[in-house]
Coordinates of C-alpha atoms in Angstrom, one line a residue:
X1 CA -18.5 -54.0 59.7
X2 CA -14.8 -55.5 58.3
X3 CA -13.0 -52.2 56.5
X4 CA -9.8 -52.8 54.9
X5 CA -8.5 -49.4 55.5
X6 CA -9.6 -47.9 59.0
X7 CA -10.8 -44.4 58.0
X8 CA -11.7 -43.6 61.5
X9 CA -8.3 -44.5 63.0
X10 CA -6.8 -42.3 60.7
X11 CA -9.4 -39.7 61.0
X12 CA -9.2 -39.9 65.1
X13 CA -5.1 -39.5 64.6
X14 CA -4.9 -36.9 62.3
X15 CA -7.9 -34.6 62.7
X16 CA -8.1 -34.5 66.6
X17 CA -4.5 -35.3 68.0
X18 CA -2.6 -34.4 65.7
X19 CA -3.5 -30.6 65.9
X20 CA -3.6 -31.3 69.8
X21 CA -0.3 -32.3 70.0
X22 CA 1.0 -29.1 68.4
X23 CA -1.4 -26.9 70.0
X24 CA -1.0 -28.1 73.6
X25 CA 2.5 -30.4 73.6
X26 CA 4.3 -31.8 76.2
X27 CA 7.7 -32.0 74.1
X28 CA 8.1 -28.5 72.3
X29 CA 10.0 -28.7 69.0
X30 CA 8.7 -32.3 67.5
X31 CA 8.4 -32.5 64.1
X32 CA 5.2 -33.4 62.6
X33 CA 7.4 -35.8 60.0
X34 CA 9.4 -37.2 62.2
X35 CA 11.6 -40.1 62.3
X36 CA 10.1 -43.6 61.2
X37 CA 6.8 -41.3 60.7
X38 CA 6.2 -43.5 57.4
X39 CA 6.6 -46.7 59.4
X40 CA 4.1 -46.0 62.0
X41 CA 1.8 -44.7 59.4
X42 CA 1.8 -48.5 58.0
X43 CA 1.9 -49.8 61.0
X44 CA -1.9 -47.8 61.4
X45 CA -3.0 -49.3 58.0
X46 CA -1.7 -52.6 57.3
X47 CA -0.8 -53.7 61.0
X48 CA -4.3 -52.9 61.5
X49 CA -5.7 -55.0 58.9
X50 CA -3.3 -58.5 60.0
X51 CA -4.7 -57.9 63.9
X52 CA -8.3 -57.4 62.6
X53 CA -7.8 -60.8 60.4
X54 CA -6.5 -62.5 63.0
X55 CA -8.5 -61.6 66.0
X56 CA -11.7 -62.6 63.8
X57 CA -10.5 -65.8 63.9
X58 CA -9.2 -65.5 67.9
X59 CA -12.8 -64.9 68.6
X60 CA -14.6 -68.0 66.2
X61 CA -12.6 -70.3 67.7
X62 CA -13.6 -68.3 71.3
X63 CA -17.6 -68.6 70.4
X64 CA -17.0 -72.4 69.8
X65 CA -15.1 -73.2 72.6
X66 CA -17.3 -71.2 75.3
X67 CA -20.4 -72.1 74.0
X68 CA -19.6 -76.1 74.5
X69 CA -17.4 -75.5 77.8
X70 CA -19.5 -72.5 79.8
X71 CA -22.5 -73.2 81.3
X72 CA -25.1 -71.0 80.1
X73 CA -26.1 -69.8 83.6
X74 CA -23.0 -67.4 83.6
X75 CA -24.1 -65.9 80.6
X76 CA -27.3 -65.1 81.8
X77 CA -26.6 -64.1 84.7
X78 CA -23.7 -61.6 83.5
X79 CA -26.3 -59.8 81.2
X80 CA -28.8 -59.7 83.7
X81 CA -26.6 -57.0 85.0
X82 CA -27.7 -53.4 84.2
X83 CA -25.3 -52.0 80.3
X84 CA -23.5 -49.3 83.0
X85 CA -22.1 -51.9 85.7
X86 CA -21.5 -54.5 82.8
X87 CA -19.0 -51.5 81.0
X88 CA -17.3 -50.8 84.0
X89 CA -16.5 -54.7 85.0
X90 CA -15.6 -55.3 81.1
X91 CA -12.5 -52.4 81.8
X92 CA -11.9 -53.8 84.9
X93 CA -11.5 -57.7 84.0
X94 CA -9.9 -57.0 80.6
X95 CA -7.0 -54.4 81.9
X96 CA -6.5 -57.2 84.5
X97 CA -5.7 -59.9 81.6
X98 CA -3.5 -56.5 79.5
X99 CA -1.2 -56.2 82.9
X100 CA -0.8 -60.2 83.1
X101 CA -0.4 -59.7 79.2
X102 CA 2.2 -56.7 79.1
X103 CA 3.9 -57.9 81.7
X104 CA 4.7 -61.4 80.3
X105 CA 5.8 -59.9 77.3
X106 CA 8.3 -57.9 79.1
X107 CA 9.5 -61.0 81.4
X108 CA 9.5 -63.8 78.8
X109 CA 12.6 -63.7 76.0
X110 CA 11.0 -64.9 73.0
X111 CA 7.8 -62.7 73.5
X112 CA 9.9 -59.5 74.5
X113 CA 11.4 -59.9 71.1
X114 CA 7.7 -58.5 69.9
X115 CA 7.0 -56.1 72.0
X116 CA 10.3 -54.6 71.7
X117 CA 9.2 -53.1 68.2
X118 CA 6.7 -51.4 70.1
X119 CA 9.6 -50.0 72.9
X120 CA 11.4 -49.1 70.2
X121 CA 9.7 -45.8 69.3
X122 CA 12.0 -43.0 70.3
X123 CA 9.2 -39.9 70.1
X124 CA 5.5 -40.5 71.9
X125 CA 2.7 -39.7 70.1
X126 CA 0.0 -40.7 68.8
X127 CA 0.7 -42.6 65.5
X128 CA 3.7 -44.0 67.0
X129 CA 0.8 -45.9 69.3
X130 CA 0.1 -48.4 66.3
X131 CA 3.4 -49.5 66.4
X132 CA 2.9 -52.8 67.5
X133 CA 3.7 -56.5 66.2
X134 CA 0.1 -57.7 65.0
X135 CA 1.6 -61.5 67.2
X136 CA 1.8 -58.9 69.9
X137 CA -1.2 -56.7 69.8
X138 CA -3.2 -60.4 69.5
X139 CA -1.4 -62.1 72.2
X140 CA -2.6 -58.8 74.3
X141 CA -6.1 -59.2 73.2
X142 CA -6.6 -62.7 73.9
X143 CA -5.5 -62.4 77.1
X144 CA -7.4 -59.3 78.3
X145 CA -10.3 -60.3 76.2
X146 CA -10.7 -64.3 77.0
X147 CA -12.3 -64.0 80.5
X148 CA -14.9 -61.5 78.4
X149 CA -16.4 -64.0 76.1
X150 CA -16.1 -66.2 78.6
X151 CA -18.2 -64.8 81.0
X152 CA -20.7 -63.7 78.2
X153 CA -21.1 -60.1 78.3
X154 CA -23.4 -58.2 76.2
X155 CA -22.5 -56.3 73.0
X156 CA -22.8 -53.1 73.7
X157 CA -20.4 -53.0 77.0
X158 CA -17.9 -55.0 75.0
X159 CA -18.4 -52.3 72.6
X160 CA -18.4 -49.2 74.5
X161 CA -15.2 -50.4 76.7
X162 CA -13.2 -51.2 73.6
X163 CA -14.1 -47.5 72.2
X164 CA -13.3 -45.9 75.5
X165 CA -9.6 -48.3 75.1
X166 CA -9.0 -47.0 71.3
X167 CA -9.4 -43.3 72.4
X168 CA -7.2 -43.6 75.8
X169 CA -4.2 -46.0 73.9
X170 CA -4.0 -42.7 72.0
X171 CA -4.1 -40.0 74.5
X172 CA -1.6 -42.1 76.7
X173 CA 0.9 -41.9 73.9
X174 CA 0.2 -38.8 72.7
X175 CA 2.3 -35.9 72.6
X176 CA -0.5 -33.7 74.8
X177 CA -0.2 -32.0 78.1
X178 CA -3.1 -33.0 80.2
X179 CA -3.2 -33.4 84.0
X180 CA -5.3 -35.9 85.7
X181 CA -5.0 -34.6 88.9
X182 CA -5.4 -36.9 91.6
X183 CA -7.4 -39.1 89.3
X184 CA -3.6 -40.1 87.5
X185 CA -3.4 -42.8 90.8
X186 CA -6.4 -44.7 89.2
X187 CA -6.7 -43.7 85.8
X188 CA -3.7 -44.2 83.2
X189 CA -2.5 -41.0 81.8
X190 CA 0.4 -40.1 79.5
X191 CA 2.7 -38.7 81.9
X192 CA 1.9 -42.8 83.5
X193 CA 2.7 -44.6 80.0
X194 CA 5.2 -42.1 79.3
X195 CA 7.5 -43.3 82.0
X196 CA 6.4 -47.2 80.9
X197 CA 8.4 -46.2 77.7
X198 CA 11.0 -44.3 79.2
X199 CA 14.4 -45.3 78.6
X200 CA 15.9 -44.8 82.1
X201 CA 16.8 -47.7 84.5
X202 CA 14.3 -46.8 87.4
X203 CA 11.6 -46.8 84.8
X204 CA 12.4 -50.6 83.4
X205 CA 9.4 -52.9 83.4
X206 CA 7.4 -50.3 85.3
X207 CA 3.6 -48.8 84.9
X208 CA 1.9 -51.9 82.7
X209 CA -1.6 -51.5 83.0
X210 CA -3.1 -49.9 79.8
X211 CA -6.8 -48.1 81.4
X212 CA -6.0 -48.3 85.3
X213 CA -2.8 -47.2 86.7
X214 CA -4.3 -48.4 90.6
X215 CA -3.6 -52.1 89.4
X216 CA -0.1 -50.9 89.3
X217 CA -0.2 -49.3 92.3
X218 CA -1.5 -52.7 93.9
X219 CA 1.3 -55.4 92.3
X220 CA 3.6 -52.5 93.0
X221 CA 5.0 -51.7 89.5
X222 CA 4.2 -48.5 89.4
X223 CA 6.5 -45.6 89.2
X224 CA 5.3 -42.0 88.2
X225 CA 7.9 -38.7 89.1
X226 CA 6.0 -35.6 88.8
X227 CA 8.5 -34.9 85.5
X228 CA 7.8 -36.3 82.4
X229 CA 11.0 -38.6 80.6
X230 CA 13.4 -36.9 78.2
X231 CA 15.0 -40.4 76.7
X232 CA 12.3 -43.3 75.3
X233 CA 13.2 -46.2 73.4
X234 CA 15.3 -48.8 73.9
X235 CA 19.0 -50.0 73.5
X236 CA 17.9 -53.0 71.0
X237 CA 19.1 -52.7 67.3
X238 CA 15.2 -52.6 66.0
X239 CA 15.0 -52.0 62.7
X240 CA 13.0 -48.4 61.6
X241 CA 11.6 -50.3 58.0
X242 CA 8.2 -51.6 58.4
X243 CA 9.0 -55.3 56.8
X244 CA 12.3 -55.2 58.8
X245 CA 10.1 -54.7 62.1
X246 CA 7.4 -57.6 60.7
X247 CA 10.4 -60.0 61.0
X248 CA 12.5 -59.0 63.6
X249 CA 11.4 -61.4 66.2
X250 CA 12.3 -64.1 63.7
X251 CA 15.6 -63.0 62.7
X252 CA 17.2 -61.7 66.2
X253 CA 18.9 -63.8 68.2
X254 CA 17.5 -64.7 71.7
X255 CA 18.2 -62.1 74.1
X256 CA 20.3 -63.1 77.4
X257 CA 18.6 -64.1 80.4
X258 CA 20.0 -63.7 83.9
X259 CA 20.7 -67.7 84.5
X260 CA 21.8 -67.6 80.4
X261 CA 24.9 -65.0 81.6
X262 CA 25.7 -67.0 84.6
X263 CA 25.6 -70.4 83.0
X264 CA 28.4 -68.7 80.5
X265 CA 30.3 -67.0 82.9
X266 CA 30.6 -70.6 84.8
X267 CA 31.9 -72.6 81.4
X268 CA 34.1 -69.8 81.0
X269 CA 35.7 -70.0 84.5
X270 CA 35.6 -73.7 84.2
X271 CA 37.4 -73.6 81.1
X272 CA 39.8 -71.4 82.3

């Protein structure tokens, strides 16, 4: 069912992290209205609303194209499959398409200059989680989601994975001290995505996987110290206003690639 305002978004945030996060946090001393708390709060309801709008569409146009391109076969033989085994390859094909996602954002310019709203939160937690660029958060979906339809899963797997993905996008960022154990090697935890956000030069483009950290530890972008960060953020002029965060990608200039500095440094010595 389409809700204009998600009630249990803002029920899950408020009512059950929220009070975790003071109860059990892993940064003492946060403020509940923190900095840019208003922001994020509009990022949960209206961000929300522009993703939903145009992932509807992302997934029409998906139907269409699969059901004239796929054979049915697939299909079939994909749902043959028993609901349990069908969940489990629906996390494990769709967090493979978010680390290709995430980690084209963070290598391409022009797409960075999304996903850099998102970076730009200075204190984890939970809220802060829906701040994300609604181009962003779809470019992510249609990536990790694509080879989904495409196969032709069944509902309910699609369903339960992306329920199990809502409620561990929030613990990653929360503000909540929970150990994994040995299970943090597979499994992405917060003290994992905490150190993705981290503002500190060993942790750049670092930990991308959203659900399993062991794809990290495969492509070798993992990095994970036993401490958790004290810096997050990053160096880019964001802007904290909602609207001014809408239209940042459009109104920054490009940011500087390597073979961009070098090309300049060479006019300049040729010049000179």
């Amino acid at each position: 069912m389409f809700e204009i305002i998600d009630l249990k978004a803002i029920l899950i945030v408020f009512m059950i992290f929220v009070p975790l996060e003071h109860l059990v946090p892993l940064h003492e001393g946060r403020r509940y209205l923190r900095r840019a708390f208003v922001t994020d709060l509009l990022h949960l309801l209206v961000t929300g609303l522009l993703f939903k709008i145009g992932f509807l569409i992302f997934v029409g146009a998906c139907i269409m194209a699969i059901n004239s391109a796929v054979p049915s076969i697939i299909g079939e033989t994909v749902r043959a499959q028993p609901i349990w085994l069908q969940t489990i390859e629906v996390i494990v094909i769709s967090d493979v398409g978010f680390y290709v996602a995430h980690r084209t954002l963070h290598s391409v310019p022009f797409l960075w200059r999304f996903h850099a709203i998102h970076h730009s939160i200075g204190e984890l937690d939970a809220l802060a989680a829906h701040r994300v660029h609604p181009l962003d958060q779809l470019f992510v979906k249609a990536t990790s989601l694509l080879p989904i339809y495409a196969l032709g899963f069944s509902v309910w797997p699609i369903i339960i994975a992306g329920l199990i993905y809502q409620w561990q996008a929030l613990l990653i960022h929360s503000n909540i001290r929970i150990g994994f154990g040995p299970f943090k090697w597979v499994v992405a935890s917060p003290l994992f995505h905490h150190w993705h956000h981290a503002n500190e030069p060993a942790a750049i483009d670092k930990n991308f996987a959203g659900q399993l950290s062991i794809i990290d530890a495969i492509f070798g972008t993992m990095y994970m110290p036993e401490v958790m960060p004290t810096k997050y953020g990053t160096d880019e002029p964001v802007p904290d206003a909602y609207l001014g965060q809408l239209a940042y990608p459009f109104t920054t200039p490009k940011r500087p690639i390597a073979s961009d500095l070098q090309m300049a440094e060479l006019n300049h010595d040729q010049s000179n």
